[in-house]
Short mmCIF file of C-alpha atoms in Angstrom, two decimals:
data_model
loop_
_atom_site.label_atom_id
_atom_site.label_comp_id
_atom_site.label_asym_id
_atom_site.label_seq_id
_atom_site.Cartn_x
_atom_site.Cartn_y
_atom_site.Cartn_z
CA MET A 1 164.42 -76.41 31.21
CA THR A 2 167.82 -74.90 33.12
CA SER A 3 171.24 -76.10 31.62
CA PRO A 4 173.14 -77.43 34.65
CA LEU A 5 176.19 -75.68 32.21
CA GLY A 6 179.03 -73.85 34.17
CA ARG A 7 176.47 -74.36 37.71
CA ARG A 8 179.23 -74.28 41.11
CA VAL A 9 177.28 -76.94 42.40
CA LEU A 10 179.10 -77.86 46.08
CA LEU A 11 177.36 -81.70 47.23
CA GLY A 12 176.70 -82.79 50.86
CA ILE A 13 177.25 -86.26 51.46
CA SER A 14 176.08 -87.38 55.56
CA ALA A 15 176.40 -91.02 56.61
CA GLY A 16 173.88 -93.08 54.96
CA ILE A 17 173.67 -96.37 53.25
CA ALA A 18 172.39 -94.34 50.20
CA ALA A 19 175.61 -92.76 50.07
CA TYR A 20 176.47 -94.94 47.60
CA LYS A 21 174.75 -93.46 44.85
CA SER A 22 176.63 -89.98 45.43
CA ALA A 23 179.54 -90.71 43.10
CA HIS A 24 177.28 -92.14 40.08
CA LEU A 25 175.76 -89.06 41.28
CA ALA A 26 178.78 -86.81 41.64
CA ARG A 27 179.73 -87.57 37.40
CA LEU A 28 176.33 -87.11 36.06
CA LEU A 29 176.68 -83.62 37.45
CA LYS A 30 180.54 -83.16 35.99
CA LYS A 31 178.79 -84.33 33.01
CA ALA A 32 176.42 -82.01 33.44
CA GLY A 33 178.53 -79.29 32.51
CA CYS A 34 178.91 -77.92 37.01
CA GLU A 35 181.52 -77.56 38.92
CA VAL A 36 181.49 -79.84 42.16
CA ARG A 37 183.24 -79.74 44.76
CA VAL A 38 182.17 -82.02 47.83
CA ILE A 39 181.81 -82.67 51.01
CA MET A 40 181.70 -85.38 53.25
CA THR A 41 180.58 -85.49 56.99
CA GLU A 42 182.51 -88.45 59.20
CA GLY A 43 180.25 -91.09 59.45
CA ALA A 44 179.24 -90.96 55.32
CA GLN A 45 183.35 -91.45 54.84
CA ALA A 46 182.40 -95.11 56.45
CA PHE A 47 180.39 -96.26 53.44
CA ILE A 48 182.25 -94.02 50.25
CA THR A 49 185.58 -92.84 50.43
CA PRO A 50 186.98 -89.62 49.61
CA LEU A 51 188.80 -90.79 47.11
CA THR A 52 186.28 -92.72 45.25
CA LEU A 53 184.38 -88.51 45.78
CA GLN A 54 188.23 -87.33 44.98
CA ALA A 55 188.25 -88.68 41.27
CA LEU A 56 184.68 -88.08 39.49
CA THR A 57 185.36 -84.77 40.50
CA GLY A 58 188.61 -83.72 39.81
CA GLU A 59 189.02 -81.58 43.33
CA ALA A 60 189.82 -82.36 47.05
CA VAL A 61 187.16 -83.67 48.73
CA ARG A 62 186.84 -81.48 52.61
CA THR A 63 185.92 -83.45 55.02
CA SER A 64 186.89 -81.63 58.37
CA LEU A 65 186.18 -78.58 59.52
CA LEU A 66 189.88 -78.11 61.73
CA ASP A 67 192.20 -78.60 59.24
CA PRO A 68 194.84 -76.59 59.47
CA GLY A 69 195.63 -76.17 55.57
CA ALA A 70 192.47 -75.54 54.20
CA GLU A 71 191.44 -73.71 57.55
CA ALA A 72 194.66 -70.82 56.84
CA GLY A 73 192.89 -68.91 54.73
CA MET A 74 189.14 -68.99 56.33
CA GLY A 75 188.40 -72.42 53.69
CA HIS A 76 185.21 -73.11 54.22
CA ILE A 77 183.91 -70.06 54.40
CA GLU A 78 185.73 -68.98 51.40
CA LEU A 79 183.68 -72.60 49.85
CA ALA A 80 180.46 -71.13 51.16
CA ARG A 81 180.88 -68.37 48.88
CA TRP A 82 181.78 -69.96 45.51
CA ALA A 83 177.81 -72.50 46.18
CA GLU A 84 175.92 -71.04 44.19
CA ILE A 85 173.95 -74.39 45.26
CA ILE A 86 174.45 -77.04 48.07
CA LEU A 87 172.96 -80.41 47.38
CA ILE A 88 173.16 -82.80 50.63
CA ALA A 89 172.16 -86.47 49.06
CA PRO A 90 171.57 -87.98 50.39
CA ALA A 91 170.15 -86.13 54.44
CA THR A 92 170.03 -87.68 57.48
CA ALA A 93 167.09 -87.30 59.58
CA ASP A 94 170.17 -86.76 62.07
CA LEU A 95 172.17 -83.84 59.76
CA MET A 96 168.17 -83.12 58.91
CA ALA A 97 167.51 -81.99 62.44
CA ARG A 98 170.63 -80.77 62.87
CA LEU A 99 170.27 -78.16 60.36
CA ALA A 100 167.06 -77.93 61.30
CA GLN A 101 167.73 -76.52 65.15
CA GLY A 102 170.61 -74.05 63.48
CA GLN A 103 173.52 -76.28 64.25
CA ALA A 104 177.18 -76.09 62.85
CA ASP A 105 179.17 -78.41 64.73
CA ASP A 106 180.95 -79.44 61.26
CA LEU A 107 181.72 -79.21 57.88
CA LEU A 108 178.62 -79.33 55.98
CA THR A 109 176.24 -77.48 58.54
CA THR A 110 179.03 -74.67 59.13
CA LEU A 111 179.04 -74.11 55.17
CA CYS A 112 175.56 -74.36 54.85
CA LEU A 113 174.97 -71.12 57.85
CA ALA A 114 177.37 -69.29 56.14
CA SER A 115 176.33 -69.30 52.52
CA ASP A 116 173.92 -67.72 50.23
CA ALA A 117 173.43 -70.30 47.87
CA ARG A 118 170.28 -72.28 46.92
CA CYS A 119 169.73 -75.06 49.23
CA VAL A 120 168.56 -78.35 47.57
CA MET A 121 168.77 -81.53 50.02
CA ALA A 122 167.52 -85.20 49.12
CA PRO A 123 166.32 -87.28 52.45
CA ALA A 124 167.45 -90.95 52.69
CA MET A 125 166.43 -92.56 56.34
CA ASN A 126 164.27 -96.39 57.41
CA GLN A 127 160.56 -95.97 56.72
CA ALA A 128 159.91 -95.40 60.00
CA MET A 129 161.90 -92.01 61.04
CA TRP A 130 160.09 -90.82 57.87
CA ARG A 131 157.54 -91.15 59.20
CA HIS A 132 158.24 -89.94 63.17
CA VAL A 133 156.79 -86.58 63.37
CA ALA A 134 160.13 -85.30 65.56
CA THR A 135 161.94 -85.82 61.08
CA ARG A 136 158.29 -84.19 60.14
CA ARG A 137 159.15 -81.32 62.45
CA ASN A 138 162.04 -80.44 60.84
CA ALA A 139 160.68 -81.04 57.16
CA ARG A 140 158.60 -78.63 57.68
CA GLN A 141 160.92 -76.27 59.41
CA LEU A 142 163.59 -77.10 56.83
CA GLN A 143 161.03 -75.67 54.24
CA GLU A 144 159.74 -72.90 55.66
CA ASP A 145 164.18 -71.71 55.64
CA GLY A 146 164.54 -71.69 52.26
CA TRP A 147 165.52 -75.55 51.98
CA GLN A 148 164.04 -77.51 48.72
CA LEU A 149 163.64 -80.80 49.64
CA LEU A 150 163.46 -83.65 46.38
CA GLY A 151 161.73 -86.71 47.30
CA PRO A 152 161.76 -88.71 49.26
CA ASP A 153 160.84 -91.95 47.06
CA ALA A 154 159.52 -94.96 48.15
CA GLY A 155 160.11 -98.75 47.92
CA ASP A 156 162.31 -101.72 48.81
CA GLN A 157 164.75 -100.30 51.80
CA ALA A 158 167.65 -102.03 51.99
CA CYS A 159 167.03 -102.75 56.06
CA GLY A 160 164.42 -104.61 54.43
CA ASP A 161 161.42 -102.70 54.94
CA ILE A 162 159.27 -100.66 52.39
CA GLY A 163 157.87 -97.84 52.58
CA PRO A 164 158.99 -94.09 51.92
CA GLY A 165 161.91 -93.12 52.10
CA ARG A 166 164.35 -93.90 49.67
CA MET A 167 167.00 -91.46 48.84
CA LEU A 168 165.25 -90.66 45.15
CA GLU A 169 168.10 -92.05 42.07
CA PRO A 170 170.15 -89.39 40.60
CA GLU A 171 169.17 -88.86 37.79
CA ALA A 172 165.47 -88.14 39.34
CA ILE A 173 167.48 -85.41 41.49
CA MET A 174 168.60 -84.16 38.75
CA GLU A 175 165.83 -83.07 35.96
CA GLU A 176 164.29 -81.36 39.86
CA LEU A 177 166.98 -80.23 39.74
CA PHE A 178 167.51 -77.56 36.78
CA LYS A 179 164.19 -77.72 36.03
CA SER A 180 162.10 -74.90 37.46
CA PRO A 181 162.09 -70.84 37.26
CA GLU A 182 164.14 -71.37 41.28
CA ALA A 183 167.19 -73.18 39.69
CA ALA A 184 167.88 -70.14 37.66
CA PRO A 185 171.79 -68.88 38.60
CA ALA A 186 170.93 -66.26 42.06
CA ASP A 187 173.10 -63.84 39.57
CA SER A 188 170.79 -63.64 36.61
CA LEU A 189 167.67 -63.17 39.05
CA ASP A 190 167.88 -59.24 39.72
CA ALA A 191 165.19 -56.64 40.63
CA ARG A 192 167.53 -53.58 42.08
CA GLY A 193 166.70 -50.27 41.40
CA LEU A 194 162.80 -52.27 41.34
CA SER A 195 160.28 -50.30 44.42
CA ILE A 196 158.41 -52.78 44.59
CA THR A 197 155.14 -52.97 47.19
CA LEU A 198 152.95 -56.12 48.48
CA THR A 199 149.79 -56.49 50.45
CA ALA A 200 149.74 -59.38 52.70
CA GLY A 201 147.54 -61.73 54.87
CA PRO A 202 143.63 -61.15 56.23
CA THR A 203 141.43 -57.60 57.12
CA ARG A 204 139.76 -57.39 60.25
CA GLU A 205 136.55 -55.67 59.47
CA LEU A 206 134.76 -54.79 63.68
CA LEU A 207 131.50 -55.76 64.39
CA ASP A 208 131.91 -54.43 68.28
CA PRO A 209 135.20 -53.55 70.75
CA VAL A 210 135.61 -56.99 70.90
CA ARG A 211 134.26 -58.84 67.16
CA TYR A 212 135.62 -58.73 64.05
CA LEU A 213 135.02 -60.54 60.40
CA SER A 214 137.76 -62.34 58.79
CA ASN A 215 140.14 -64.87 57.16
CA HIS A 216 142.21 -67.63 57.83
CA SER A 217 144.95 -66.27 56.19
CA SER A 218 148.30 -66.79 57.54
CA GLY A 219 150.32 -64.00 55.64
CA LYS A 220 153.54 -66.66 55.09
CA MET A 221 153.13 -66.57 50.45
CA GLY A 222 152.86 -62.39 50.50
CA TYR A 223 156.32 -62.44 53.14
CA ALA A 224 157.74 -64.72 50.97
CA LEU A 225 157.18 -62.59 47.98
CA ALA A 226 158.45 -59.78 50.22
CA ARG A 227 162.00 -61.52 51.48
CA ALA A 228 162.41 -62.81 47.68
CA ALA A 229 161.75 -59.93 46.27
CA ALA A 230 165.16 -57.53 49.33
CA ASP A 231 166.95 -61.43 48.53
CA LEU A 232 166.88 -59.93 45.06
CA GLY A 233 168.07 -56.85 45.44
CA ALA A 234 164.42 -54.17 44.93
CA ARG A 235 163.86 -51.96 47.28
CA VAL A 236 160.71 -53.42 49.47
CA LYS A 237 158.22 -52.06 51.08
CA LEU A 238 155.35 -54.60 52.48
CA ILE A 239 151.53 -53.40 54.23
CA SER A 240 150.44 -55.87 56.71
CA GLY A 241 147.13 -56.84 57.50
CA PRO A 242 147.52 -58.98 61.02
CA VAL A 243 149.99 -61.50 61.26
CA ALA A 244 152.65 -63.35 63.00
CA LEU A 245 155.58 -63.00 61.58
CA GLU A 246 158.62 -61.29 61.48
CA THR A 247 159.64 -58.14 59.39
CA PRO A 248 161.59 -60.08 56.24
CA PRO A 249 165.17 -58.71 56.73
CA GLY A 250 165.68 -55.57 54.24
CA VAL A 251 161.60 -54.51 53.61
CA GLU A 252 160.08 -52.14 55.32
CA ARG A 253 156.43 -53.04 57.18
CA ILE A 254 153.86 -51.04 57.27
CA ASP A 255 150.60 -52.90 60.13
CA VAL A 256 147.17 -51.94 59.29
CA GLU A 257 144.24 -53.55 60.51
CA SER A 258 140.83 -53.53 58.24
CA ALA A 259 140.88 -53.63 54.77
CA ARG A 260 140.24 -48.96 53.96
CA GLU A 261 143.16 -48.62 55.69
CA MET A 262 145.56 -51.86 53.61
CA HIS A 263 143.19 -48.78 51.08
CA GLU A 264 144.32 -45.47 51.63
CA ALA A 265 147.99 -47.46 52.08
CA ALA A 266 148.33 -49.49 48.27
CA LEU A 267 147.03 -46.31 47.12
CA ARG A 268 149.76 -44.01 48.31
CA LEU A 269 153.04 -46.40 47.76
CA ALA A 270 151.64 -47.55 44.51
CA ARG A 271 151.96 -44.71 42.82
CA GLN A 272 155.59 -44.19 43.92
CA SER A 273 155.97 -48.61 42.71
CA ASP A 274 157.04 -50.31 39.87
CA VAL A 275 155.71 -53.75 41.09
CA PHE A 276 152.89 -53.72 42.70
CA ILE A 277 151.36 -57.21 44.04
CA GLY A 278 148.00 -57.21 45.58
CA CYS A 279 148.70 -60.88 48.26
CA ALA A 280 146.57 -60.27 50.75
CA ALA A 281 142.93 -62.20 51.05
CA VAL A 282 141.13 -58.24 51.57
CA ALA A 283 138.06 -58.36 53.36
CA ASP A 284 134.76 -58.04 50.52
CA TYR A 285 132.34 -56.41 53.15
CA ARG A 286 132.65 -54.52 56.28
CA ALA A 287 129.70 -53.94 59.08
CA GLU A 288 128.07 -50.64 58.30
CA THR A 289 128.46 -50.37 61.46
CA VAL A 290 130.10 -50.68 64.56
CA SER A 291 128.90 -50.81 67.71
CA GLU A 292 130.02 -48.40 70.76
CA HIS A 293 130.24 -51.89 73.02
CA LYS A 294 129.99 -55.71 73.14
CA ILE A 295 126.67 -57.11 71.34
CA LYS A 296 125.32 -58.77 73.91
CA LYS A 297 123.36 -62.51 73.76
CA THR A 298 119.52 -61.83 75.56
CA ASP A 299 117.34 -64.41 76.41
CA ASP A 300 114.48 -63.72 73.92
CA GLN A 301 117.32 -63.53 70.90
CA GLU A 302 116.91 -65.87 68.53
CA GLY A 303 119.70 -64.66 66.18
CA LEU A 304 121.92 -62.31 65.05
CA THR A 305 121.08 -59.82 61.36
CA LEU A 306 124.20 -57.78 60.20
CA LYS A 307 123.82 -55.65 57.69
CA LEU A 308 127.66 -54.93 55.38
CA VAL A 309 128.97 -52.65 53.47
CA LYS A 310 131.27 -53.41 50.08
CA ASN A 311 134.97 -52.07 51.07
CA PRO A 312 137.25 -50.39 48.25
CA ASP A 313 138.64 -52.81 45.87
CA ILE A 314 142.28 -52.35 45.55
CA ILE A 315 143.64 -53.88 43.81
CA ALA A 316 140.79 -52.51 41.02
CA GLU A 317 142.00 -49.37 41.64
CA ILE A 318 145.09 -49.78 40.82
CA GLY A 319 144.29 -50.79 37.95
CA ALA A 320 142.40 -48.27 37.16
CA MET A 321 145.72 -45.68 37.42
CA GLN A 322 146.66 -43.69 34.48
CA GLU A 323 149.09 -42.15 35.39
CA LYS A 324 151.89 -43.59 37.42
CA ARG A 325 151.22 -46.85 37.21
CA PRO A 326 152.70 -49.66 38.92
CA TYR A 327 153.47 -53.59 37.03
CA LEU A 328 150.52 -55.11 38.48
CA VAL A 329 150.44 -58.38 40.11
CA GLY A 330 147.28 -60.40 41.95
CA PHE A 331 146.39 -62.86 43.98
CA ALA A 332 142.75 -64.92 43.46
CA ALA A 333 141.91 -67.38 46.02
CA GLU A 334 139.63 -69.75 45.10
CA THR A 335 137.85 -73.10 45.38
CA GLN A 336 136.14 -74.12 42.22
CA ASN A 337 136.34 -72.59 38.49
CA LEU A 338 140.08 -71.84 39.11
CA GLU A 339 141.48 -71.13 35.75
CA SER A 340 138.10 -69.03 34.90
CA HIS A 341 137.94 -67.39 37.58
CA ALA A 342 142.04 -66.18 37.39
CA ARG A 343 140.69 -65.46 33.80
CA ASP A 344 138.33 -62.91 34.91
CA LYS A 345 139.86 -61.23 37.01
CA LEU A 346 142.63 -60.83 35.54
CA GLN A 347 141.02 -59.12 32.63
CA ARG A 348 138.56 -57.16 34.64
CA LYS A 349 140.53 -55.50 37.30
CA LYS A 350 143.50 -55.33 34.20
CA LEU A 351 146.27 -57.28 35.91
CA ASP A 352 149.29 -57.59 34.32
CA MET A 353 150.25 -60.95 35.72
CA ILE A 354 147.55 -62.98 39.20
CA VAL A 355 148.52 -66.13 40.52
CA ALA A 356 145.20 -68.66 41.02
CA ASN A 357 146.04 -71.04 44.17
CA ASP A 358 143.17 -73.62 45.44
CA VAL A 359 142.32 -73.65 48.55
CA SER A 360 140.30 -75.46 49.25
CA GLN A 361 143.87 -78.72 48.61
CA GLN A 362 144.74 -80.31 51.32
CA GLY A 363 147.60 -78.97 52.76
CA LEU A 364 147.75 -76.55 50.65
CA GLY A 365 147.10 -72.45 51.15
CA PHE A 366 145.53 -70.79 53.52
CA GLY A 367 148.40 -71.57 57.28
CA SER A 368 150.50 -73.60 54.88
CA ASP A 369 153.69 -73.73 54.54
CA HIS A 370 153.33 -75.00 51.25
CA ASN A 371 151.48 -73.57 48.26
CA ALA A 372 151.11 -74.48 43.90
CA ALA A 373 149.67 -71.34 41.90
CA LEU A 374 148.73 -70.99 38.69
CA LEU A 375 150.03 -68.23 36.23
CA LEU A 376 148.12 -66.35 34.32
CA TRP A 377 149.72 -63.35 32.25
CA ARG A 378 148.98 -61.10 29.03
CA ASP A 379 152.45 -60.65 27.17
CA ALA A 380 154.00 -58.39 24.90
CA ASP A 381 151.28 -59.04 22.26
CA GLY A 382 148.66 -59.17 24.48
CA GLU A 383 147.93 -62.42 24.25
CA ALA A 384 146.66 -64.29 26.98
CA ALA A 385 149.95 -66.89 28.83
CA GLN A 386 149.68 -69.35 32.15
CA ARG A 387 152.38 -71.87 34.01
CA HIS A 388 151.72 -74.28 36.15
CA PHE A 389 153.71 -74.10 39.50
CA PRO A 390 153.20 -77.63 41.07
CA ALA A 391 153.52 -77.87 45.21
CA THR A 392 156.57 -76.69 46.55
CA THR A 393 157.29 -74.13 49.74
CA LYS A 394 155.95 -70.72 49.38
CA ALA A 395 159.96 -69.31 49.92
CA MET A 396 160.77 -71.12 46.58
CA LEU A 397 157.71 -70.44 44.63
CA ALA A 398 157.92 -67.27 46.15
CA ARG A 399 161.17 -67.26 43.47
CA SER A 400 160.14 -68.54 40.77
CA ILE A 401 156.58 -65.26 40.62
CA LEU A 402 159.11 -62.71 40.86
CA ALA A 403 161.48 -64.71 37.76
CA ALA A 404 158.92 -64.62 36.12
CA ILE A 405 157.21 -60.60 36.98
CA LEU A 406 160.72 -60.10 35.59
CA GLU A 407 160.57 -61.15 32.90
CA GLY A 408 157.10 -59.77 32.06
CA LEU A 409 158.00 -56.36 33.33
CA PRO A 410 158.44 -54.27 30.53
CA HIS A 411 161.56 -53.73 29.02
CA SER A 412 160.74 -49.61 28.17
CA GLN A 413 159.40 -49.82 32.19
CA GLY A 414 162.04 -46.56 33.69
CA ARG A 415 163.48 -47.74 37.37
CA THR A 416 162.20 -45.42 39.71
CA SER A 417 165.95 -44.07 41.99
#
């Protein structure tokens, strides 16, 4: 569990009956040693007064974007820079909708858009509102944008309904807020000076001019890793198969289509890299012969036989490098025997670390914005170690994986210049 001591937490409170819990949450944050400043929406003040939060935190509570006194020195920008964590509790359906659309029409939403802080929210609303397709869509969008959602819980609600939508209890929020590697202060994760190369997405292996062999990889996990690495200051090169994703800011993207094209780019860049992360779902086989023209179906044809040949094993070849070998991280997408298959791959391909995930789980892995992972590596003494990351957004998981890589990177390994 990461220590809360000295953490700068900006607590946002929106208009819900659960706002009464925010007073207790502010008290717990202060008791844990956090610096706490509070922003309240106009509606939140109908449920709890700013004076209450001021008394608990010892800091003036901000309620208005257009406060002449506070804004004389661009106060909202200073607050945005000050915060290490923005925690919104409760987060109403209305606030989630506005943030999902990128609106900045009050002080709280403006701060969220102006800050690079870790962003966390604890949703709270009626169970029907939480289940509504619009709210679910907004929740997915927020998670894709990097927000961490804590809850909601299920149970009795103030309106008399029973179901999901209750804000997590303050003690549970505190536990979730500081228990994982992504809770580490931004300045404790530093990848400046590191050269990181990643592969992401699927490959396509042509059969003829209109058909190909491929898989369900969306590239989202690799792109989340590339974005997180760039955010931490690394020089990032992303070798990408065909995906429908925008290039993350600060990332150099190299587009490829086939496994052989990815193989050529990967071996060329691996020798220039401190860390190589093989996240792509590379096709194991390709057609021995690619038809010059579209393969036609005939009336007397009962079936079609394709002869496939092996593609080069990118990650294994990098693992076998004798000189200028980067710290090597592989991925294993499995549907059964997750740990045993991952351990075998870690050993057989001479990886330093492997990230294994069960793609048979509903809502996780291929195409999803969420993932869970088992991380396996060899420690400084060569002993096997592991860490399990429960289901979360790929953006948050990417930060956790990079934290583990930076922790495991040999101190003696020089960073490329």
